Amino acid sequence: MVEVPETLPARMYLLAYDLRKQRMTARGARLGYVLRGAALTELFLDGRLEERRGRPVPGTPGEDPYGLVAQISASKPRPWHHWVRREARSAVRTVRDELERGGWIRVRGRRVLGLFPAEEVTVRDPRVVKQLWGGASSALRGRPVAHVNSYDAAAVALAAAGELKSVLPGPERRRHKRRIAELTARSGPAAPAVSKVIRSQRAAMAAGAASAGS
């Protein structure tokens, strides 16, 4: 058994890595939405966040590694998708830096076409990604939903919501639609919020493209 990161956001970051292509399959805001959703899901599963009238509220006191409970406590009630969208890009940097400090990944700067700065992420031990993928795959195809490890169930729910092709290519999402819905229901309200944000973003981009072409 290979050791894997403890936090759900760190696991989702690694699951977004394609071992065959040796690169991230999601990045920018979309990856940030998945990671914010993962942080919210972790807090919800641990009881540190609860839901009231469709909105997250503080639950049992405990660790708040990404400061989300503090943000929610200091704000007026807002829906889950607000917290998925908020500071999504900075979430990518935070989790990436966490994994780099822990020795899970290597990050190197480079320039695209010799001009544009970019970062190249390499997973130090591919077995970690394989272990995480195996857990998600087992959750998707194996034992009854009630007996699935909560983080493996959440990984599937978040991967489906974030359309992470490294975990769930489109045909797999369609083939296992019912199972994914059951795992999502078990994982709490954050994963559906991720899906809502991504659909909204896609609709806005399509509307913008249509407007530009008219």
mmCIF file of C-alpha atoms in Angstrom:
data_model
loop_
_atom_site.group_PDB
_atom_site.id
_atom_site.type_symbol
_atom_site.label_atom_id
_atom_site.label_comp_id
_atom_site.label_asym_id
_atom_site.label_seq_id
_atom_site.Cartn_x
_atom_site.Cartn_y
_atom_site.Cartn_z
ATOM 1 C CA MET A 1 0.000 0.000 0.000
ATOM 2 C CA VAL A 2 1.473 3.337 -1.107
ATOM 3 C CA GLU A 3 1.072 6.352 1.155
ATOM 4 C CA VAL A 4 -1.175 9.090 -0.267
ATOM 5 C CA PRO A 5 -1.835 12.679 0.888
ATOM 6 C CA GLU A 6 -4.289 13.061 3.738
ATOM 7 C CA THR A 7 -6.299 16.019 2.444
ATOM 8 C CA LEU A 8 -8.976 15.695 -0.215
ATOM 9 C CA PRO A 9 -7.821 18.782 -2.174
ATOM 10 C CA ALA A 10 -4.299 17.324 -2.427
ATOM 11 C CA ARG A 11 -5.728 14.024 -3.653
ATOM 12 C CA MET A 12 -7.852 15.738 -6.280
ATOM 13 C CA TYR A 13 -4.870 17.735 -7.536
ATOM 14 C CA LEU A 14 -2.920 14.519 -8.057
ATOM 15 C CA LEU A 15 -5.907 12.838 -9.700
ATOM 16 C CA ALA A 16 -5.924 15.658 -12.250
ATOM 17 C CA TYR A 17 -2.465 14.515 -13.369
ATOM 18 C CA ASP A 18 -2.266 12.323 -16.482
ATOM 19 C CA LEU A 19 0.517 9.785 -15.965
ATOM 20 C CA ARG A 20 0.628 8.801 -19.625
ATOM 21 C CA LYS A 21 1.001 12.377 -20.902
ATOM 22 C CA GLN A 22 2.900 13.452 -17.772
ATOM 23 C CA ARG A 23 0.975 16.684 -17.389
ATOM 24 C CA MET A 24 -2.021 18.169 -15.637
ATOM 25 C CA THR A 25 -5.298 17.533 -17.449
ATOM 26 C CA ALA A 26 -7.049 20.396 -15.679
ATOM 27 C CA ARG A 27 -5.644 23.744 -14.663
ATOM 28 C CA GLY A 28 -6.592 27.336 -13.988
ATOM 29 C CA ALA A 29 -10.041 28.175 -12.727
ATOM 30 C CA ARG A 30 -11.590 24.769 -13.482
ATOM 31 C CA LEU A 31 -9.022 22.938 -11.391
ATOM 32 C CA GLY A 32 -9.505 25.599 -8.733
ATOM 33 C CA TYR A 33 -13.233 24.897 -8.622
ATOM 34 C CA VAL A 34 -12.526 21.204 -8.063
ATOM 35 C CA LEU A 35 -10.042 21.958 -5.297
ATOM 36 C CA ARG A 36 -12.362 24.423 -3.565
ATOM 37 C CA GLY A 37 -15.121 21.851 -3.846
ATOM 38 C CA ALA A 38 -12.801 19.256 -2.354
ATOM 39 C CA ALA A 39 -11.973 21.503 0.601
ATOM 40 C CA LEU A 40 -15.664 22.177 1.222
ATOM 41 C CA THR A 41 -16.456 18.468 0.907
ATOM 42 C CA GLU A 42 -13.741 17.530 3.389
ATOM 43 C CA LEU A 43 -15.114 19.999 5.916
ATOM 44 C CA PHE A 44 -18.670 18.771 5.328
ATOM 45 C CA LEU A 45 -17.747 15.098 5.710
ATOM 46 C CA ASP A 46 -15.850 15.862 8.926
ATOM 47 C CA GLY A 47 -18.782 17.846 10.352
ATOM 48 C CA ARG A 48 -16.918 21.146 10.415
ATOM 49 C CA LEU A 49 -19.420 22.499 7.912
ATOM 50 C CA GLU A 50 -23.141 21.823 7.861
ATOM 51 C CA GLU A 51 -25.897 22.840 5.485
ATOM 52 C CA ARG A 52 -28.773 25.123 6.392
ATOM 53 C CA ARG A 53 -31.307 26.272 3.779
ATOM 54 C CA GLY A 54 -28.992 25.306 0.953
ATOM 55 C CA ARG A 55 -26.035 27.209 2.382
ATOM 56 C CA PRO A 56 -22.921 26.120 4.291
ATOM 57 C CA VAL A 57 -22.706 27.091 7.956
ATOM 58 C CA PRO A 58 -20.029 26.330 10.576
ATOM 59 C CA GLY A 59 -20.450 22.997 12.316
ATOM 60 C CA THR A 60 -18.258 21.238 14.877
ATOM 61 C CA PRO A 61 -15.120 23.268 15.714
ATOM 62 C CA GLY A 62 -11.883 21.808 14.376
ATOM 63 C CA GLU A 63 -9.002 22.362 12.004
ATOM 64 C CA ASP A 64 -9.561 24.810 9.155
ATOM 65 C CA PRO A 65 -6.465 24.330 6.976
ATOM 66 C CA TYR A 66 -7.648 26.478 4.071
ATOM 67 C CA GLY A 67 -9.482 29.079 6.129
ATOM 68 C CA LEU A 68 -12.860 28.273 4.583
ATOM 69 C CA VAL A 69 -14.787 27.952 7.822
ATOM 70 C CA ALA A 70 -13.438 31.325 8.925
ATOM 71 C CA GLN A 71 -14.499 32.900 5.617
ATOM 72 C CA ILE A 72 -17.981 31.413 5.845
ATOM 73 C CA SER A 73 -18.344 32.452 9.483
ATOM 74 C CA ALA A 74 -17.438 36.049 8.638
ATOM 75 C CA SER A 75 -19.809 36.285 5.681
ATOM 76 C CA LYS A 76 -23.539 36.618 5.274
ATOM 77 C CA PRO A 77 -25.163 33.335 4.174
ATOM 78 C CA ARG A 78 -24.175 32.478 0.618
ATOM 79 C CA PRO A 79 -24.792 29.370 -1.529
ATOM 80 C CA TRP A 80 -22.221 26.635 -1.977
ATOM 81 C CA HIS A 81 -21.354 27.663 -5.505
ATOM 82 C CA HIS A 82 -20.253 31.090 -4.260
ATOM 83 C CA TRP A 83 -17.579 29.442 -2.116
ATOM 84 C CA VAL A 84 -16.562 27.096 -4.938
ATOM 85 C CA ARG A 85 -15.946 30.072 -7.231
ATOM 86 C CA ARG A 86 -14.285 32.351 -4.681
ATOM 87 C CA GLU A 87 -10.457 32.436 -4.820
ATOM 88 C CA ALA A 88 -10.428 29.371 -7.089
ATOM 89 C CA ARG A 89 -7.176 30.228 -8.838
ATOM 90 C CA SER A 90 -5.352 30.875 -5.590
ATOM 91 C CA ALA A 91 -6.552 27.465 -4.380
ATOM 92 C CA VAL A 92 -4.512 25.865 -7.167
ATOM 93 C CA ARG A 93 -1.349 27.604 -5.977
ATOM 94 C CA THR A 94 -2.048 26.763 -2.347
ATOM 95 C CA VAL A 95 -2.545 23.054 -2.949
ATOM 96 C CA ARG A 96 0.315 22.863 -5.442
ATOM 97 C CA ASP A 97 2.681 24.470 -2.928
ATOM 98 C CA GLU A 98 1.422 22.100 -0.221
ATOM 99 C CA LEU A 99 2.229 19.097 -2.414
ATOM 100 C CA GLU A 100 5.603 20.484 -3.424
ATOM 101 C CA ARG A 101 6.607 21.067 0.201
ATOM 102 C CA GLY A 102 5.499 17.544 1.047
ATOM 103 C CA GLY A 103 7.665 16.076 -1.700
ATOM 104 C CA TRP A 104 4.734 14.709 -3.715
ATOM 105 C CA ILE A 105 5.424 16.774 -6.848
ATOM 106 C CA ARG A 106 8.206 18.707 -8.527
ATOM 107 C CA VAL A 107 7.438 22.124 -10.045
ATOM 108 C CA ARG A 108 9.731 23.692 -12.624
ATOM 109 C CA GLY A 109 9.377 26.990 -14.425
ATOM 110 C CA ARG A 110 9.677 27.125 -18.213
ATOM 111 C CA ARG A 111 8.765 29.403 -21.106
ATOM 112 C CA VAL A 112 6.346 28.557 -23.885
ATOM 113 C CA LEU A 113 7.756 29.591 -27.282
ATOM 114 C CA GLY A 114 10.588 31.105 -25.307
ATOM 115 C CA LEU A 115 8.340 33.946 -24.187
ATOM 116 C CA PHE A 116 5.438 33.037 -21.933
ATOM 117 C CA PRO A 117 6.129 31.800 -18.397
ATOM 118 C CA ALA A 118 4.575 28.463 -17.480
ATOM 119 C CA GLU A 119 5.017 25.745 -14.889
ATOM 120 C CA GLU A 120 5.761 22.096 -15.447
ATOM 121 C CA VAL A 121 4.435 19.752 -12.761
ATOM 122 C CA THR A 122 5.865 16.259 -12.329
ATOM 123 C CA VAL A 123 4.588 13.663 -9.865
ATOM 124 C CA ARG A 124 7.583 12.206 -8.040
ATOM 125 C CA ASP A 125 6.046 8.764 -7.449
ATOM 126 C CA PRO A 126 3.508 7.641 -10.092
ATOM 127 C CA ARG A 127 2.329 4.895 -7.728
ATOM 128 C CA VAL A 128 0.594 7.563 -5.631
ATOM 129 C CA VAL A 129 -1.606 8.604 -8.543
ATOM 130 C CA LYS A 130 -2.263 4.947 -9.396
ATOM 131 C CA GLN A 131 -3.290 4.285 -5.794
ATOM 132 C CA LEU A 132 -5.717 7.216 -5.814
ATOM 133 C CA TRP A 133 -7.090 6.227 -9.201
ATOM 134 C CA GLY A 134 -7.566 2.674 -7.965
ATOM 135 C CA GLY A 135 -9.610 3.909 -5.012
ATOM 136 C CA ALA A 136 -11.814 6.013 -7.281
ATOM 137 C CA SER A 137 -12.207 3.159 -9.737
ATOM 138 C CA SER A 138 -13.193 0.777 -6.955
ATOM 139 C CA ALA A 139 -15.762 3.275 -5.669
ATOM 140 C CA LEU A 140 -17.235 3.507 -9.139
ATOM 141 C CA ARG A 141 -17.505 -0.195 -9.806
ATOM 142 C CA GLY A 142 -17.208 -2.100 -6.541
ATOM 143 C CA ARG A 143 -19.009 -2.470 -3.248
ATOM 144 C CA PRO A 144 -22.348 -0.904 -2.247
ATOM 145 C CA VAL A 145 -22.199 2.890 -2.018
ATOM 146 C CA ALA A 146 -22.770 2.860 1.741
ATOM 147 C CA HIS A 147 -19.556 0.835 2.208
ATOM 148 C CA VAL A 148 -17.306 2.933 -0.053
ATOM 149 C CA ASN A 149 -14.530 4.956 1.599
ATOM 150 C CA SER A 150 -15.882 8.495 1.955
ATOM 151 C CA TYR A 151 -12.866 10.153 0.278
ATOM 152 C CA ASP A 152 -12.974 7.687 -2.639
ATOM 153 C CA ALA A 153 -16.686 8.418 -3.084
ATOM 154 C CA ALA A 154 -15.982 12.152 -2.963
ATOM 155 C CA ALA A 155 -13.144 11.762 -5.473
ATOM 156 C CA VAL A 156 -15.544 10.249 -7.997
ATOM 157 C CA ALA A 157 -18.195 12.899 -7.316
ATOM 158 C CA LEU A 158 -15.714 15.757 -7.697
ATOM 159 C CA ALA A 159 -14.015 14.238 -10.742
ATOM 160 C CA ALA A 160 -17.387 13.907 -12.460
ATOM 161 C CA ALA A 161 -18.427 17.435 -11.489
ATOM 162 C CA GLY A 162 -15.116 18.886 -12.632
ATOM 163 C CA GLU A 163 -14.999 16.729 -15.763
ATOM 164 C CA LEU A 164 -11.540 15.382 -14.941
ATOM 165 C CA LYS A 165 -10.786 13.203 -17.950
ATOM 166 C CA SER A 166 -7.827 11.644 -16.159
ATOM 167 C CA VAL A 167 -10.332 9.951 -13.816
ATOM 168 C CA LEU A 168 -13.607 9.892 -15.727
ATOM 169 C CA PRO A 169 -13.556 10.346 -19.501
ATOM 170 C CA GLY A 170 -16.876 11.409 -20.991
ATOM 171 C CA PRO A 171 -17.998 7.874 -21.971
ATOM 172 C CA GLU A 172 -17.287 6.641 -18.429
ATOM 173 C CA ARG A 173 -19.327 9.481 -16.907
ATOM 174 C CA ARG A 174 -22.259 8.579 -19.107
ATOM 175 C CA ARG A 175 -21.921 4.831 -18.531
ATOM 176 C CA HIS A 176 -21.859 5.164 -14.748
ATOM 177 C CA LYS A 177 -24.261 8.093 -14.450
ATOM 178 C CA ARG A 178 -26.475 6.443 -11.842
ATOM 179 C CA ARG A 179 -23.578 5.266 -9.668
ATOM 180 C CA ILE A 180 -21.969 8.705 -9.842
ATOM 181 C CA ALA A 181 -25.235 10.277 -8.718
ATOM 182 C CA GLU A 182 -25.343 7.931 -5.714
ATOM 183 C CA LEU A 183 -21.733 8.706 -4.764
ATOM 184 C CA THR A 184 -22.399 12.426 -5.198
ATOM 185 C CA ALA A 185 -25.444 12.282 -2.934
ATOM 186 C CA ARG A 186 -23.312 10.627 -0.278
ATOM 187 C CA SER A 187 -20.528 13.224 -0.573
ATOM 188 C CA GLY A 188 -22.559 16.340 0.158
ATOM 189 C CA PRO A 189 -23.535 19.561 -1.611
ATOM 190 C CA ALA A 190 -20.144 20.858 -2.762
ATOM 191 C CA ALA A 191 -19.686 18.576 -5.791
ATOM 192 C CA PRO A 192 -23.027 19.616 -7.365
ATOM 193 C CA ALA A 193 -21.969 23.211 -6.752
ATOM 194 C CA VAL A 194 -18.750 22.577 -8.714
ATOM 195 C CA SER A 195 -20.810 21.230 -11.599
ATOM 196 C CA LYS A 196 -23.095 24.263 -11.457
ATOM 197 C CA VAL A 197 -20.180 26.705 -11.593
ATOM 198 C CA ILE A 198 -18.596 24.933 -14.576
ATOM 199 C CA ARG A 199 -21.903 24.782 -16.478
ATOM 200 C CA SER A 200 -22.454 28.473 -15.783
ATOM 201 C CA GLN A 201 -18.961 29.323 -16.977
ATOM 202 C CA ARG A 202 -19.435 27.292 -20.155
ATOM 203 C CA ALA A 203 -22.777 28.975 -20.866
ATOM 204 C CA ALA A 204 -21.232 32.416 -20.377
ATOM 205 C CA MET A 205 -18.393 31.575 -22.772
ATOM 206 C CA ALA A 206 -20.845 30.270 -25.378
ATOM 207 C CA ALA A 207 -22.951 33.405 -25.050
ATOM 208 C CA GLY A 208 -19.866 35.576 -25.416
ATOM 209 C CA ALA A 209 -18.751 33.678 -28.521
ATOM 210 C CA ALA A 210 -22.225 33.951 -30.049
ATOM 211 C CA SER A 211 -22.293 37.684 -29.326
ATOM 212 C CA ALA A 212 -18.869 38.176 -30.876
ATOM 213 C CA GLY A 213 -19.902 36.298 -34.000
ATOM 214 C CA SER A 214 -23.158 38.177 -34.522
#
